[in-house]
XYZ file of C-alpha atoms in Angstrom:
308
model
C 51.274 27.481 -0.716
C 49.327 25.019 1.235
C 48.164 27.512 3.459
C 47.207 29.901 0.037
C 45.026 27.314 -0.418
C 43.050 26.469 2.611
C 41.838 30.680 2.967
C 41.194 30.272 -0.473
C 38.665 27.165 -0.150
C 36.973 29.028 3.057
C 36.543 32.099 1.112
C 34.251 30.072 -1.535
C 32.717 28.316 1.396
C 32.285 31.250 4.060
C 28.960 32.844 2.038
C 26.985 29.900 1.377
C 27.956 28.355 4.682
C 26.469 31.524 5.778
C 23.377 31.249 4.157
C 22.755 27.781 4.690
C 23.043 28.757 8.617
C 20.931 31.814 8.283
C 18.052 30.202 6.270
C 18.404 26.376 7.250
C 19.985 25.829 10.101
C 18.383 28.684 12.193
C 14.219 28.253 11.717
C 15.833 24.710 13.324
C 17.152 25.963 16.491
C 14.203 28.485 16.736
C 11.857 25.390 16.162
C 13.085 23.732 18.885
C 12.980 26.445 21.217
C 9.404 27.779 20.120
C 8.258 24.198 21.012
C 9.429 24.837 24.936
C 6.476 27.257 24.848
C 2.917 28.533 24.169
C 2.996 30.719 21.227
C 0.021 31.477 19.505
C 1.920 32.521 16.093
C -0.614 35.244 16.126
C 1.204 37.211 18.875
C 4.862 37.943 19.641
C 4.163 37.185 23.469
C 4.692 33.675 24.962
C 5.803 31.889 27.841
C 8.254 28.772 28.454
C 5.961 25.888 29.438
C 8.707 23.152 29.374
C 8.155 19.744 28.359
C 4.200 20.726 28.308
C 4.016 19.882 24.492
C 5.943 17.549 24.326
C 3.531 15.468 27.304
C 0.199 16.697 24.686
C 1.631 15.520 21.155
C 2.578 11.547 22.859
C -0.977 12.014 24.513
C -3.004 13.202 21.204
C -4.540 10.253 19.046
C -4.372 12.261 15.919
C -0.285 12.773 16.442
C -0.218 8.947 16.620
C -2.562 8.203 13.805
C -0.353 11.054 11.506
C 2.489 9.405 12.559
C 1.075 5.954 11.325
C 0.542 7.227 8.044
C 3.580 9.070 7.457
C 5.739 6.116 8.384
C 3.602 3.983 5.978
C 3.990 6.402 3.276
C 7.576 6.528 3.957
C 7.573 2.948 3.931
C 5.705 1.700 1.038
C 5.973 4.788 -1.924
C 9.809 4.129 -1.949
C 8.877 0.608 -2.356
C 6.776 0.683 -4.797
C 8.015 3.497 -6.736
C 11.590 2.432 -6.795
C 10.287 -1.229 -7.780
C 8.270 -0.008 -10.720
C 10.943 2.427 -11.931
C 13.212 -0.615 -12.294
C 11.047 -2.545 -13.672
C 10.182 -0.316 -16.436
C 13.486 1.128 -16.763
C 14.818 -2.010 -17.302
C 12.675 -3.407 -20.077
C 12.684 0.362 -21.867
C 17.176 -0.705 -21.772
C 18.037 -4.371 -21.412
C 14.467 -5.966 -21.520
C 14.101 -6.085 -25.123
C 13.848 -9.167 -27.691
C 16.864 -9.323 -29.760
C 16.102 -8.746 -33.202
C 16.885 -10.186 -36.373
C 20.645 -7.812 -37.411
C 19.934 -5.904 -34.407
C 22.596 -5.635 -30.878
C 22.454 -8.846 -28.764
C 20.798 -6.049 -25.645
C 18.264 -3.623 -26.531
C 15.166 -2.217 -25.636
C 12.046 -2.995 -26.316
C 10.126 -1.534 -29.120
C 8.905 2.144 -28.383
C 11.031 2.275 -25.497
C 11.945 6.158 -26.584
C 8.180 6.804 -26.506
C 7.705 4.930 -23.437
C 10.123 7.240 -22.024
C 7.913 10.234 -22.707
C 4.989 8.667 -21.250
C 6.585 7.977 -18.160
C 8.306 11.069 -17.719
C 4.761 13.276 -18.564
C 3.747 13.515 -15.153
C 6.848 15.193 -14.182
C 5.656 17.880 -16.498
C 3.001 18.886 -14.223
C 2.838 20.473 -10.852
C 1.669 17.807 -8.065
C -0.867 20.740 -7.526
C -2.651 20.088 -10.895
C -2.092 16.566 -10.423
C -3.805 16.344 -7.403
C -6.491 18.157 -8.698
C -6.916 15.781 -11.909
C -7.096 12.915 -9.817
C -9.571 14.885 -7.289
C -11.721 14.887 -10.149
C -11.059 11.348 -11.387
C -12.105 10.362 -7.546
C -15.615 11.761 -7.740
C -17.615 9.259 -7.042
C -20.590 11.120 -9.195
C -19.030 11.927 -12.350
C -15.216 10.888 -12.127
C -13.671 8.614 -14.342
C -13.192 5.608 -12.643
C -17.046 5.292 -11.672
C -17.707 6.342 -14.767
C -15.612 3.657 -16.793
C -17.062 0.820 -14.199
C -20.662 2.040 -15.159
C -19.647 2.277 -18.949
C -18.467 -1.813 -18.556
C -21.390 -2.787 -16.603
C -20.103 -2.547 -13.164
C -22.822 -0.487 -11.778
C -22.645 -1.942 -8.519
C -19.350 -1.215 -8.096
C -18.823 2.503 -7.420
C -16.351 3.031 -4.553
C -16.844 6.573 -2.546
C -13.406 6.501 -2.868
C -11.456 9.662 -1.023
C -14.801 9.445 1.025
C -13.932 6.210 2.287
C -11.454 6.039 5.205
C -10.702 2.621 4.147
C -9.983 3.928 0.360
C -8.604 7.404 0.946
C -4.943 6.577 1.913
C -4.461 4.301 -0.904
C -6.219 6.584 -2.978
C -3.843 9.106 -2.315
C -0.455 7.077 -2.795
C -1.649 5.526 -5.967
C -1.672 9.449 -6.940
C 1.857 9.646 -5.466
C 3.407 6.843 -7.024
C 1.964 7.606 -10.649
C 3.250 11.425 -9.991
C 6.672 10.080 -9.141
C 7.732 6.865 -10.594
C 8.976 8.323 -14.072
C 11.280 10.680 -13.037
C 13.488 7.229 -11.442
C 12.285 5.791 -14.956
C 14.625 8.512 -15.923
C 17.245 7.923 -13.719
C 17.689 4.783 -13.692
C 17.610 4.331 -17.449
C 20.410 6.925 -17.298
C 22.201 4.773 -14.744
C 21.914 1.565 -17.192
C 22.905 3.417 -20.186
C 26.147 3.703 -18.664
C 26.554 0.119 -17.513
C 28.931 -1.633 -20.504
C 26.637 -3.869 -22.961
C 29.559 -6.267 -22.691
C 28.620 -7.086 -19.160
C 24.789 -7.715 -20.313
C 26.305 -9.512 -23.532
C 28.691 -11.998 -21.513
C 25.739 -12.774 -19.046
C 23.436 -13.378 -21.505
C 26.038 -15.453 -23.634
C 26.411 -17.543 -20.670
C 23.158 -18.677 -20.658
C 21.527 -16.244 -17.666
C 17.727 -15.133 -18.214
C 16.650 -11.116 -18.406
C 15.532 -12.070 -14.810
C 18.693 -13.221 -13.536
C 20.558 -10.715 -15.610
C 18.693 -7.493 -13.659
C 19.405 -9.089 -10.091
C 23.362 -10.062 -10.534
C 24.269 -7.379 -13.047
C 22.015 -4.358 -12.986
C 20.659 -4.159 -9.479
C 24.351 -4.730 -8.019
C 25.799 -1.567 -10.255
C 22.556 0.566 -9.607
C 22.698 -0.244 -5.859
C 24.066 2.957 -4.862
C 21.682 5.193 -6.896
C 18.393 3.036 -5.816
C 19.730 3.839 -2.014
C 19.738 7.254 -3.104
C 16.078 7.329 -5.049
C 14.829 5.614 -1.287
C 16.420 8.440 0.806
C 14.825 10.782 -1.613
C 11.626 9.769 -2.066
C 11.437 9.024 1.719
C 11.804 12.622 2.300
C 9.171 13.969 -0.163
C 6.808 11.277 1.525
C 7.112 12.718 4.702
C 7.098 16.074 3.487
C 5.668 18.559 1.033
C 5.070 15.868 -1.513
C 2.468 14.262 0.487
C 0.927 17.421 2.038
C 0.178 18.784 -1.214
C -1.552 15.668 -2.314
C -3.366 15.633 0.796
C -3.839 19.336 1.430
C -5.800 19.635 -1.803
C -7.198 16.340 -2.523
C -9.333 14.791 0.246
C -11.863 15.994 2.324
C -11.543 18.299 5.678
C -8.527 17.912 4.502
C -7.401 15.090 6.338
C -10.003 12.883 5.136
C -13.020 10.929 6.727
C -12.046 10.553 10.528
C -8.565 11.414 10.176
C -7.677 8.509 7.912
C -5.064 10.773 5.471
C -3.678 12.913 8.140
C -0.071 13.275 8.160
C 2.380 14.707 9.753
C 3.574 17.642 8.024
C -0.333 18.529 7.206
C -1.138 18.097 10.994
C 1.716 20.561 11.849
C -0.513 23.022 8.995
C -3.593 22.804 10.518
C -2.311 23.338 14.148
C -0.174 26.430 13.161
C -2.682 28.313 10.662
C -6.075 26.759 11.398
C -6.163 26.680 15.172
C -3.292 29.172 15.794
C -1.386 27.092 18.237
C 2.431 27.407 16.820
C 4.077 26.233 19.303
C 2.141 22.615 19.705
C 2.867 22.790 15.546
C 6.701 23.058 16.423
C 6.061 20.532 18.618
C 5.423 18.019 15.973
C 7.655 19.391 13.427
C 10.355 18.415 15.877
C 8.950 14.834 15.902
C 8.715 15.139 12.197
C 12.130 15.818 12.387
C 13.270 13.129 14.208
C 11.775 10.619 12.019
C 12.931 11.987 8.650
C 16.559 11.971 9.719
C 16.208 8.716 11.727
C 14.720 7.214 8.650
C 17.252 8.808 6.191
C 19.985 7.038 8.681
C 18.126 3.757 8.727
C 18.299 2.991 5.448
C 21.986 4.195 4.580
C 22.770 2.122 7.307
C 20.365 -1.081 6.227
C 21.569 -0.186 2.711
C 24.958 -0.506 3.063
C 27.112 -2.887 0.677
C 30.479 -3.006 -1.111
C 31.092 -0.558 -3.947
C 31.433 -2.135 -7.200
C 32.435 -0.624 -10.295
C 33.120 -1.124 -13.820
């Protein structure tokens, strides 16, 4: 019987495992090997050039300044994201007033439409996004300048993407807004769940929303706010930000390299200057620092399991 069962677990598991290997685990290994070499990417012949790539990419000043800014992304969107998500999600749930006849924990008012709102940018491809904010950017005719110069503030009309001091934060303002309502989502979903008693008895006992959010909410979210910072970690460092990049700022890239990141720099060297190998190269690296970051923070993140 036992045995019925284990052939009948590996038969469900033998195809995808398959797949996953064929389709995952593979352009990995191939990766890695491609980035022992000079392939063009344009040609099926290459050579093994050993550690040759490796020596360039800790030598190149772009690598290191990609690297900078994919580690800050990585950094600061979960940050920020994950802090306004709470935030919000926590007044659209708990944060409310009580009202006269009304539950002791609540919402406050318009928190269904507030839900919308924050979930519309989900809605929309990060491609269209990025393009709605391209145009928002302009420092001619976009709506920023345009709403300074409407208020007075003539003098004030920031280059913006054109700015290597403004471009980077121009671009993860556009990241955060793209992604914070979809944790708006889930966490709301996560609170819903949570037993108004718990939130009744705190408040009861005196505690302020404040308090209430960091000894009952936070604690019973914990393992779903590790989650969102794993997640959004990886979009940071990957497509997420390349697409923003990619089709928002100038060269792309920006002004002297000052939104270049990783997975974008890995583009450009593969299918702008045809040198796949040096790409690999860096996707490796990339590699390395998504699943050393992924590790770091399950590790950093770690706490007792509570539950309710």
């Amino acid at each position: 019987m036992q045995h019925g069962k284990y052939r009948f677990i590996v038969g469900f598991l033998v195809i995808p495992m398959t797949l996953y290997t064929l389709f995952v685990i593979w352009p990995f290994i191939q990766s890695i090997f491609y980035s022992f070499t000079n392939w063009t990417g344009l040609s099926p012949d290459f050579e093994m050039v050993g550690f040759d790539n490796y020596s360039r990419m800790f030598e190149d000043d772009i690598f290191w300044r990609s690297l900078q800014h994919s580690m800050l992304f990585a950094l600061l969107l979960p940050l920020v994201t994950l802090s306004l998500a709470l935030f919000f999600a926590f007044m659209i749930n708990v944060g409310g007033r009580r009202r006269k006849g009304g539950p002791v924990v609540s919402g406050v008012r318009g928190s269904g439409f507030y839900k919308i709102v924050y979930f519309f940018p989900q809605v929309l491809s990060i491609a269209i996004v990025a393009l709605l904010f391209q145009f928002a950017y302009n420092p001619q005719s976009g709506a920023l300048n345009s709403t300074f110069k409407a208020i007075g503030l003539d003098d004030l009309q920031p280059v913006w993407l054109g700015d290597p001091d403004l471009a980077l934060w121009c671009v993860m303002a556009v990241l955060v807004w793209s992604t914070v309502g979809f944790f708006v989502v889930l966490f709301s979903a996560g609170m819903a769940s949570i037993p108004t008693e718990l939130y009744e008895a705190a408040l009861l006992d005196g505690a302020s929303r404040i308090t209430t959010f960091f000894r009952v909410t936070l604690p019973l979210l914990w393992d779903t706010v590790q989650s969102g910072w794993v997640y959004i970690g990886v979009l940071a460092l990957g497509a997420e930000s390349f697409a923003v990049v990619q089709i928002m700022t100038i060269g792309p890239g920006g002004p002297d390299y000052s939104t270049t990141v990783m997975v974008l720099y890995v583009y450009q060297k593969a299918f702008r200057d045809g040198q796949a190998a040096y790409a690999t190269t860096i996707g490796v690296a990339l590699l390395v620092v998504t699943l050393a970051f992924a590790a770091i923070v399950m590790k950093l993140g770690r706490r007792e399991r509570l539950e309710f």
